[in-house]
Amino acid sequence: MLGTMMNVPLLVSSILRHAATFHGSTEIVSRTVEGSIHRYTYADAWIRSQKLANALQRLDLQFGDRVGTLAWNGYRHLELYYGVSGSGLICHTINPRLFREQIGYIIEHAGDRIIFSDLTFLPLLESLADRLSSMKAIVILTDEAHMPKSEILPNLVCYETLIADEPDLFDWPVFDENRASGLCYTSGTTGDPKGVLYSHRSSVLHSMAISLPDVLNLSASDTIAPVVPMFHVNAWSLPFAAPMVGAKLVMPGPNLDGASLHSLFESEGVTFTAGVPTVWLGLLDWMEAHHQTFSTLKRMAIGGSAPPPVMINRLETMGVTVRHAWGMTETSPIGLTATLMPKHADLSADAKLTLQAKQGRPLFGIELRVDSPEGRPVSRDGKSFGAMMVRGPWVASGYFQSPKSPAHETDGWFNTGDVVTIDADGFVQIIDRTKDVVKSGGEWISSIELENIAHAHPAIQEAAVVAKPDERWGERPVLFVQLKPGARFSRADMIDHYTDRVAKWSIPDDVIIVNELPHTATGKLLKTAMREIALKQLASHGVAE
Ligand code: AMP
């Protein structure tokens, strides 16, 4: 027997409709690419999204067509999220930090029919002109006063002109909630990028789940600043979750440096923000150098890679509660948060920090399994480790136009590629990426653990540990460091620092000091590049005894 409840589909358009109707006067504040601060309300965003949806219909796009965006976090990008997805098209957020070749590949693979781009990315589009000839239009997200002239792309369309004369009302279609709403490519360090195709249902459910108190704890009393870009896994769904709960939204635009973020947070009264550790490191260093504090910020979500415990500690000391989160493009992204449980209230500060530095426990909606190499569940002792497998309504079952889906390979579960431990309470800790773990003499050494310890050294700005091949042990760890300005660090300092913190055989064999550590387009350490450097350097002068 079926239940007798209404079968109303979960659609992205319903989120902004709700915000416009019941939180209509709540503000959306954006730092624009043109430099000024723009403010309007959810009611205004709803009207302009309808104008955009009407314009897209006029351009004769068909249900399911892909619309590319190359844009920072700002109000026009928000209108695209709703105008495009809400009208049954697919919003393809392109990551401008990828290599030019990869961007060309992604645009072609997605089959984008039209591209909306911030002014910043015009040179990039011009360099890809030969791959854009079949586009219906290239629209620049600006007004007539700021429209650029391009000899290479002469038919650029101005966004404000495109929507100016369109009606304020759009007849939002109602359709199956499983239809695709958004597309985001994930780029590993090898192989072509793969497209993760979100559905309306997955986007709405994920946004509801992340708003819960023990996840990100979002409410209408918050002022939310998504610093994580809207081109990277929908800015962790915050452009959906903020209007869903009716929170004020503050968008940083292209300015992600410490000074700009701090002044925006302070002037707009930001209470919650989210982003990757690298950005927060820049903000914290700037604040320390300028003797600044936060006067309104209460909570910060950190994810995408592991925040060093010293960073969590620095923030908590400043009165900011850290929510460490784990996620992937394939998991929409949030799957785990390291939220303390009531029984942890009386733990020492150090014990709390140890738990917060773990990747965390699954939120409802994510099923989790940790498999030993033989495919059996590992014991929940916080020590045994295995491959982390997940399943749930916002986990990808396959990639866009890719014959082989990840879930098919693994029996309906998605293999995250992360090697983890899990404790009795379900706190998961990443030991490594499957491909980054160092296997020395048959034992696994966690590169992440060694990196966290290195980050606690006062001379070190950023650290990375990679494996180098070793005849005797199979692999041995090597430490890469970028030093703080003027600091010194030797191999002897390294050995001193690790002694008594890890087993002797886990101490890296050598340290390589570089001006800057290489990162992928999404800010993760590019370990393939470091492995090559390690091989070359160590081959030329050997490992110091
Ligand atoms: P991406 O799809 O590019 O966001 O990359 C997902 C991968 O980033 C995960 O499989 C993890 O290896 C890594 N990652 C994400 N969040 C965390 C975290 N909190 N701590 C450590 N690694 C993380």
XYZ file of C-alpha atoms and ligand atoms in Angstrom:
568
model
C 0.000 0.000 0.000
C 1.337 3.450 -0.867
C 1.235 6.268 1.627
C -1.292 8.982 0.929
C 1.098 11.912 1.125
C 1.518 14.334 -1.782
C 4.150 13.364 -4.282
C 5.572 16.861 -4.722
C 8.967 16.653 -6.452
C 12.020 18.139 -4.729
C 13.126 20.823 -7.206
C 15.879 23.417 -6.923
C 13.492 26.222 -8.024
C 11.362 25.622 -4.916
C 14.265 26.713 -2.669
C 14.531 30.252 -4.028
C 10.743 30.539 -4.263
C 10.573 29.743 -0.542
C 13.304 32.282 0.308
C 11.671 35.009 -1.814
C 8.241 34.374 -0.288
C 9.182 33.956 3.365
C 12.589 35.629 3.698
C 12.070 38.136 0.878
C 13.834 41.061 2.545
C 16.909 39.056 3.645
C 20.032 40.349 1.937
C 22.503 38.850 -0.514
C 25.739 40.857 -0.504
C 28.422 40.297 -3.152
C 31.874 41.687 -3.784
C 31.819 42.086 -7.562
C 34.535 41.470 -10.110
C 34.145 45.133 -11.114
C 35.205 46.037 -7.538
C 32.082 47.434 -5.870
C 29.847 45.802 -3.224
C 26.423 44.810 -4.558
C 23.392 44.249 -2.320
C 19.916 43.056 -2.971
C 17.403 40.613 -1.461
C 16.073 37.098 -2.026
C 12.953 38.727 -3.507
C 15.167 40.547 -6.061
C 17.177 37.382 -6.830
C 13.942 35.486 -7.504
C 12.747 38.115 -10.005
C 16.088 38.242 -11.813
C 16.313 34.432 -11.944
C 12.915 34.447 -13.666
C 14.116 37.054 -16.162
C 17.146 34.852 -16.856
C 14.969 31.732 -17.262
C 12.834 33.630 -19.798
C 15.983 34.716 -21.662
C 17.237 31.120 -21.804
C 13.909 30.010 -23.221
C 14.160 32.741 -25.882
C 17.599 31.364 -26.823
C 15.814 28.115 -27.607
C 17.676 25.827 -25.232
C 16.098 22.391 -24.797
C 15.324 20.554 -21.553
C 18.546 18.904 -20.329
C 20.899 21.168 -22.320
C 24.101 22.076 -20.487
C 24.838 25.717 -19.650
C 28.456 26.417 -18.640
C 29.470 28.958 -15.997
C 32.956 30.368 -15.394
C 32.363 32.580 -12.407
C 33.293 33.544 -8.852
C 30.872 33.552 -5.943
C 28.460 36.390 -6.651
C 24.818 37.279 -7.176
C 24.772 36.734 -10.943
C 26.243 33.247 -10.489
C 23.487 32.590 -7.926
C 20.857 33.639 -10.481
C 22.390 31.112 -12.890
C 22.122 28.327 -10.290
C 18.364 28.901 -10.106
C 17.497 30.269 -13.569
C 19.344 27.443 -15.353
C 18.543 24.421 -13.132
C 15.049 25.624 -12.263
C 14.046 25.822 -15.913
C 15.110 22.218 -16.551
C 18.578 22.950 -17.968
C 21.803 21.706 -16.386
C 24.098 24.206 -14.690
C 27.660 23.149 -15.497
C 30.040 24.979 -13.184
C 33.498 25.008 -14.798
C 36.549 25.256 -12.540
C 38.731 28.018 -14.022
C 41.729 26.825 -11.998
C 42.061 23.678 -14.068
C 44.616 23.583 -16.851
C 43.477 25.263 -20.086
C 43.540 21.939 -21.936
C 41.335 20.318 -19.282
C 38.856 23.199 -19.459
C 38.631 22.782 -23.235
C 38.092 19.057 -22.778
C 35.396 19.607 -20.127
C 33.443 22.136 -22.215
C 33.432 19.745 -25.172
C 32.686 16.647 -23.114
C 29.792 18.361 -21.343
C 28.454 19.619 -24.689
C 27.821 23.104 -23.266
C 25.444 25.099 -25.506
C 26.142 28.492 -23.966
C 28.692 29.882 -21.517
C 28.252 32.585 -18.898
C 31.589 34.042 -17.787
C 32.890 36.650 -15.382
C 35.078 39.371 -16.917
C 38.110 37.728 -15.285
C 37.946 34.682 -17.547
C 37.660 36.362 -20.950
C 41.371 35.775 -21.782
C 40.873 32.095 -20.939
C 37.840 31.875 -23.238
C 39.726 33.697 -25.998
C 42.519 31.137 -25.752
C 39.896 28.411 -26.246
C 38.090 30.215 -29.104
C 38.582 27.387 -31.620
C 36.675 25.036 -29.292
C 33.750 27.402 -28.730
C 32.535 27.864 -32.318
C 29.318 25.869 -31.818
C 28.176 27.856 -28.749
C 24.814 29.568 -29.043
C 26.234 32.500 -27.073
C 29.035 33.592 -24.786
C 27.553 35.856 -22.142
C 29.702 38.123 -19.964
C 28.373 38.569 -16.438
C 28.472 42.356 -16.344
C 26.619 45.486 -17.459
C 27.022 47.531 -20.657
C 29.341 50.022 -18.933
C 31.894 47.270 -18.232
C 31.481 45.203 -21.423
C 34.879 44.310 -22.890
C 35.679 44.313 -26.598
C 37.177 41.143 -27.989
C 38.570 40.738 -31.475
C 38.844 36.999 -31.032
C 35.273 36.552 -29.700
C 33.412 39.422 -31.400
C 29.832 38.374 -30.531
C 29.965 38.568 -26.763
C 26.595 39.165 -25.107
C 26.113 41.392 -22.056
C 24.276 39.622 -19.189
C 22.385 42.692 -18.013
C 21.228 43.450 -21.554
C 20.232 39.813 -22.082
C 17.809 39.819 -19.162
C 16.794 43.512 -19.082
C 13.561 43.353 -21.078
C 12.442 39.889 -20.019
C 9.240 39.463 -17.978
C 9.553 39.256 -14.163
C 7.483 36.080 -14.055
C 8.481 32.663 -15.378
C 6.309 29.594 -15.505
C 8.680 27.237 -13.625
C 8.279 23.713 -15.003
C 7.461 20.834 -12.640
C 9.226 17.588 -13.524
C 10.738 14.399 -12.125
C 13.014 15.252 -9.183
C 15.583 12.739 -10.473
C 16.322 14.902 -13.520
C 19.813 16.395 -13.630
C 20.248 19.894 -12.167
C 24.009 20.455 -12.102
C 27.268 19.126 -13.479
C 30.727 19.418 -11.913
C 33.906 17.743 -13.170
C 36.335 16.205 -10.763
C 39.959 16.126 -11.811
C 42.259 13.594 -10.294
C 45.974 13.938 -10.759
C 45.787 11.438 -13.613
C 43.325 10.737 -16.433
C 40.640 12.947 -17.940
C 38.286 14.840 -15.617
C 35.002 13.032 -14.905
C 31.578 14.689 -14.746
C 29.428 14.258 -11.646
C 25.798 14.900 -12.564
C 23.694 16.044 -9.591
C 19.915 15.686 -9.605
C 17.315 18.081 -8.198
C 16.513 15.457 -5.585
C 20.154 14.952 -4.528
C 20.764 18.715 -4.330
C 17.676 19.405 -2.209
C 18.231 16.451 0.140
C 21.921 17.229 0.601
C 21.140 20.899 1.348
C 18.550 19.924 3.956
C 20.910 17.421 5.575
C 23.900 19.783 5.833
C 21.756 22.437 7.526
C 21.058 20.183 10.531
C 22.483 21.262 13.931
C 25.164 18.584 14.173
C 26.258 19.106 10.572
C 26.684 22.830 9.731
C 23.910 24.111 12.028
C 22.505 26.733 9.627
C 19.577 28.997 10.428
C 17.896 32.282 9.514
C 19.910 33.899 12.323
C 23.119 33.232 10.401
C 25.031 35.350 7.931
C 26.695 32.793 5.685
C 29.813 33.473 3.609
C 30.641 30.618 1.229
C 34.357 31.104 0.548
C 34.621 27.710 -1.115
C 33.998 28.553 -4.790
C 30.658 28.002 -6.514
C 32.650 26.259 -9.265
C 33.787 23.559 -6.818
C 30.960 21.161 -5.882
C 28.339 23.931 -5.712
C 30.218 25.712 -2.904
C 29.300 22.711 -0.727
C 25.588 23.453 -1.429
C 25.614 26.684 0.597
C 23.923 28.636 -2.263
C 21.009 26.206 -1.772
C 21.150 25.782 2.005
C 21.312 29.535 2.825
C 18.047 30.463 1.028
C 16.480 27.229 2.288
C 16.944 28.364 5.904
C 16.585 32.077 5.086
C 20.115 33.139 6.074
C 21.786 36.311 4.795
C 24.326 35.377 2.113
C 27.703 37.092 1.682
C 29.700 36.314 -1.469
C 33.420 37.193 -1.590
C 33.764 37.396 -5.405
C 37.331 36.997 -6.639
C 39.036 38.449 -3.531
C 40.041 35.501 -1.347
C 43.101 37.054 0.344
C 43.189 37.522 4.133
C 42.646 41.307 4.139
C 39.616 41.189 1.808
C 37.955 38.275 3.580
C 38.459 39.782 7.024
C 37.041 43.181 6.074
C 34.020 41.578 4.355
C 33.315 39.293 7.338
C 33.516 42.222 9.745
C 31.497 44.726 7.703
C 28.703 42.243 6.924
C 28.575 40.508 10.314
C 29.383 37.034 8.974
C 28.606 34.295 11.545
C 29.403 31.182 9.470
C 31.868 30.499 6.690
C 33.248 27.487 4.828
C 36.377 26.777 2.825
C 39.578 24.801 2.336
C 42.543 24.937 4.791
C 44.844 26.875 2.410
C 42.502 29.879 2.335
C 42.118 29.889 6.126
C 45.882 29.703 6.559
C 46.177 32.910 4.497
C 43.437 34.593 6.546
C 44.893 33.550 9.914
C 48.409 34.642 8.982
C 47.115 38.021 7.807
C 45.106 38.465 11.023
C 48.092 37.573 13.188
C 50.371 39.991 11.340
C 47.772 42.785 11.688
C 46.652 41.970 15.271
C 43.061 41.377 14.192
C 40.263 39.299 15.728
C 36.782 38.252 14.613
C 33.908 40.164 16.157
C 30.969 38.216 14.651
C 32.289 34.906 13.255
C 31.045 31.954 15.340
C 31.571 28.861 13.187
C 33.803 27.772 10.341
C 33.519 24.628 8.223
C 36.869 23.346 6.960
C 37.198 20.547 4.436
C 38.498 19.481 1.048
C 41.754 18.474 2.699
C 42.694 17.923 6.321
C 43.123 21.059 8.452
C 46.280 20.751 10.577
C 45.278 20.474 14.268
C 47.250 23.676 14.980
C 44.873 25.518 12.644
C 41.805 24.169 14.453
C 43.393 25.178 17.740
C 44.202 28.700 16.526
C 40.591 29.224 15.451
C 39.041 27.772 18.593
C 41.319 29.982 20.706
C 39.859 32.955 18.805
C 36.340 31.819 19.758
C 35.449 30.198 16.411
C 33.946 26.692 16.574
C 35.487 24.544 13.839
C 33.355 22.013 11.975
C 35.788 19.783 10.141
C 33.990 18.128 7.220
C 34.898 15.456 4.715
C 33.527 15.283 1.211
C 34.074 14.624 -2.452
C 32.696 15.951 -5.729
C 30.988 12.539 -5.992
C 29.284 12.972 -2.598
C 27.757 16.438 -3.249
C 30.119 16.911 -1.212
C 29.450 16.529 2.515
C 29.519 12.992 3.921
C 31.176 13.296 7.351
C 31.534 15.990 10.022
C 33.725 15.821 13.112
C 31.103 17.146 15.515
C 31.696 16.302 19.166
C 29.072 14.201 20.976
C 27.456 15.108 24.322
C 29.688 12.550 26.083
C 32.782 14.482 24.949
C 31.856 17.641 26.865
C 34.278 16.971 29.724
C 37.249 15.839 27.647
C 40.500 17.808 27.846
C 41.128 20.414 25.149
C 43.755 18.120 23.592
C 41.423 15.116 23.459
C 38.711 17.267 21.857
C 41.199 18.537 19.292
C 42.209 14.982 18.406
C 38.568 14.151 17.632
C 37.945 17.361 15.705
C 40.979 16.704 13.524
C 39.424 13.412 12.415
C 37.254 13.507 9.284
C 34.190 12.722 11.390
C 30.975 10.717 11.501
C 28.456 10.202 8.705
C 25.441 12.467 8.585
C 22.074 10.790 8.087
C 21.788 9.812 4.435
C 25.334 8.492 4.115
C 25.861 4.779 4.705
C 29.468 3.883 5.366
C 31.573 0.737 5.250
C 35.323 0.283 5.770
C 36.714 -2.727 3.902
C 39.964 -4.573 4.588
C 42.076 -5.479 1.527
C 40.255 -8.861 1.585
C 36.881 -7.092 1.373
C 35.798 -7.760 4.981
C 34.629 -4.963 7.330
C 37.535 -3.795 9.540
C 36.963 -3.654 13.288
C 35.811 -0.324 14.707
C 38.852 0.088 16.959
C 40.240 3.360 15.577
C 43.388 1.472 14.507
C 42.640 -1.093 11.794
C 42.329 0.559 8.438
C 40.744 -0.115 5.098
C 39.012 1.367 2.051
C 36.140 3.745 2.776
C 32.980 2.899 0.822
C 29.833 5.042 0.857
C 26.275 4.862 -0.433
C 23.369 7.284 -0.308
C 20.921 9.553 -2.168
C 23.563 12.237 -2.821
C 26.402 9.872 -3.806
C 27.196 9.445 -7.541
C 26.251 6.092 -9.053
C 28.251 6.864 -12.197
C 29.791 9.666 -14.244
C 28.323 11.789 -17.028
C 28.540 9.974 -20.369
C 31.022 7.498 -19.058
C 30.440 3.846 -19.855
C 31.841 2.559 -16.571
C 30.325 3.745 -13.326
C 32.196 3.650 -9.996
C 29.302 1.967 -8.206
C 29.095 -0.863 -10.733
C 32.677 -1.777 -10.014
C 31.994 -2.119 -6.316
C 28.642 -3.701 -5.827
C 26.461 -0.611 -5.503
C 28.874 1.160 -3.149
C 31.194 4.005 -4.116
C 34.862 3.456 -3.304
C 36.091 6.860 -2.124
C 39.772 6.030 -2.641
C 40.425 7.086 0.962
C 42.107 4.701 3.403
C 40.609 5.207 6.876
C 40.213 3.949 10.420
C 36.849 3.987 12.197
C 36.314 3.957 15.972
C 33.480 2.563 18.076
C 31.504 5.837 17.810
C 31.938 5.896 14.031
C 34.585 8.671 13.908
C 36.473 8.117 10.682
C 40.067 9.217 10.242
C 41.781 9.365 6.882
C 45.102 7.584 6.981
C 45.784 8.404 3.372
C 44.562 8.403 -0.175
C 44.936 4.844 -1.472
C 47.598 6.126 -3.832
C 49.455 8.348 -1.304
C 50.014 5.952 1.583
C 53.715 5.076 2.069
C 54.302 1.317 2.270
C 57.564 0.743 4.089
C 58.714 -2.771 4.970
C 55.142 -4.039 4.664
C 53.801 -1.419 7.110
C 51.657 1.544 6.091
C 52.902 5.005 7.015
C 50.301 7.769 6.895
C 51.591 10.758 4.936
C 48.829 12.828 6.513
C 49.963 12.056 10.065
C 53.547 13.063 9.211
C 52.290 16.266 7.543
C 50.237 17.235 10.599
C 53.261 16.825 12.839
C 55.403 18.895 10.458
C 52.799 21.696 10.490
C 53.291 22.074 14.234
C 56.958 23.124 13.683
C 57.351 26.920 13.919
C 59.604 27.142 10.823
C 57.170 25.364 8.512
C 54.560 27.130 6.398
C 53.286 24.056 4.524
C 54.434 20.430 4.409
C 53.855 17.357 2.272
C 55.067 13.791 2.584
C 55.492 11.521 -0.426
C 56.848 8.050 -0.979
C 60.095 7.461 -2.825
C 61.018 3.997 -4.030
C 63.533 2.201 -1.815
C 65.334 -1.028 -2.619
C 65.285 -2.375 0.901
C 61.957 -1.112 2.264
C 59.892 -0.816 -0.916
C 59.062 2.822 -0.165
C 60.327 5.439 2.276
C 58.767 8.796 3.248
C 60.332 12.094 2.156
C 59.258 15.437 3.626
C 58.718 18.484 1.398
C 58.468 21.836 3.155
C 57.832 25.438 2.345
C 59.390 27.522 5.133
C 57.999 30.651 6.750
C 59.802 33.824 5.557
C 63.331 33.935 6.990
C 63.037 30.542 8.754
C 65.621 27.726 8.619
C 65.074 23.999 8.856
C 67.555 21.150 8.443
C 67.395 17.370 8.284
C 68.644 17.272 11.904
C 65.768 19.621 12.926
C 63.372 17.268 11.191
C 64.669 14.199 13.021
C 64.521 16.083 16.331
C 60.963 17.137 15.656
C 59.691 13.654 14.787
C 61.592 11.751 17.487
C 59.154 10.822 20.272
C 56.200 11.814 18.094
C 56.218 8.802 15.739
C 57.848 5.380 15.577
C 61.506 5.648 14.486
C 60.878 3.797 11.221
C 58.166 6.313 10.257
C 60.517 9.334 10.393
C 61.074 10.656 6.852
C 64.446 9.822 5.328
C 65.064 13.306 4.039
C 63.692 16.811 3.767
C 63.447 18.836 0.564
C 62.921 22.577 0.954
C 61.009 24.273 -1.877
C 59.849 27.844 -2.517
C 56.284 26.706 -2.975
C 54.564 23.317 -2.801
C 52.727 22.335 -5.989
C 48.910 22.186 -5.709
C 46.187 20.858 -7.993
C 43.586 23.197 -9.434
C 41.349 22.510 -6.432
C 44.043 23.362 -3.891
C 45.113 19.829 -3.008
C 48.797 18.954 -2.780
C 50.026 17.668 -6.136
C 51.941 14.656 -4.910
C 52.711 13.221 -8.338
C 54.864 16.291 -9.082
C 56.634 15.962 -5.722
C 57.343 12.282 -6.220
C 59.129 13.175 -9.461
C 61.162 15.901 -7.742
C 62.062 13.493 -4.925
C 63.213 10.901 -7.406
C 65.372 13.383 -9.318
C 66.913 15.129 -6.310
C 67.617 11.970 -4.402
C 69.028 10.255 -7.471
C 71.467 13.132 -7.957
C 72.818 13.405 -4.398
C 71.527 10.368 -2.539
C 69.933 10.266 0.867
C 71.876 11.783 3.750
C 72.705 9.338 6.478
P 37.389 16.395 -4.499
O 36.369 15.549 -5.134
O 38.304 17.063 -5.482
O 36.771 17.387 -3.556
O 38.361 15.459 -3.631
C 37.856 14.564 -2.685
C 38.977 14.050 -1.820
O 39.519 15.114 -1.036
C 38.561 13.028 -0.791
O 38.462 11.737 -1.319
C 39.669 13.139 0.238
O 40.812 12.409 -0.146
C 40.018 14.601 0.196
N 39.335 15.265 1.314
C 38.150 15.888 1.332
N 37.855 16.358 2.546
C 38.899 16.009 3.352
C 39.208 16.200 4.741
N 38.394 16.846 5.560
N 40.378 15.688 5.197
C 41.228 15.028 4.380
N 40.994 14.834 3.078
C 39.842 15.307 2.557
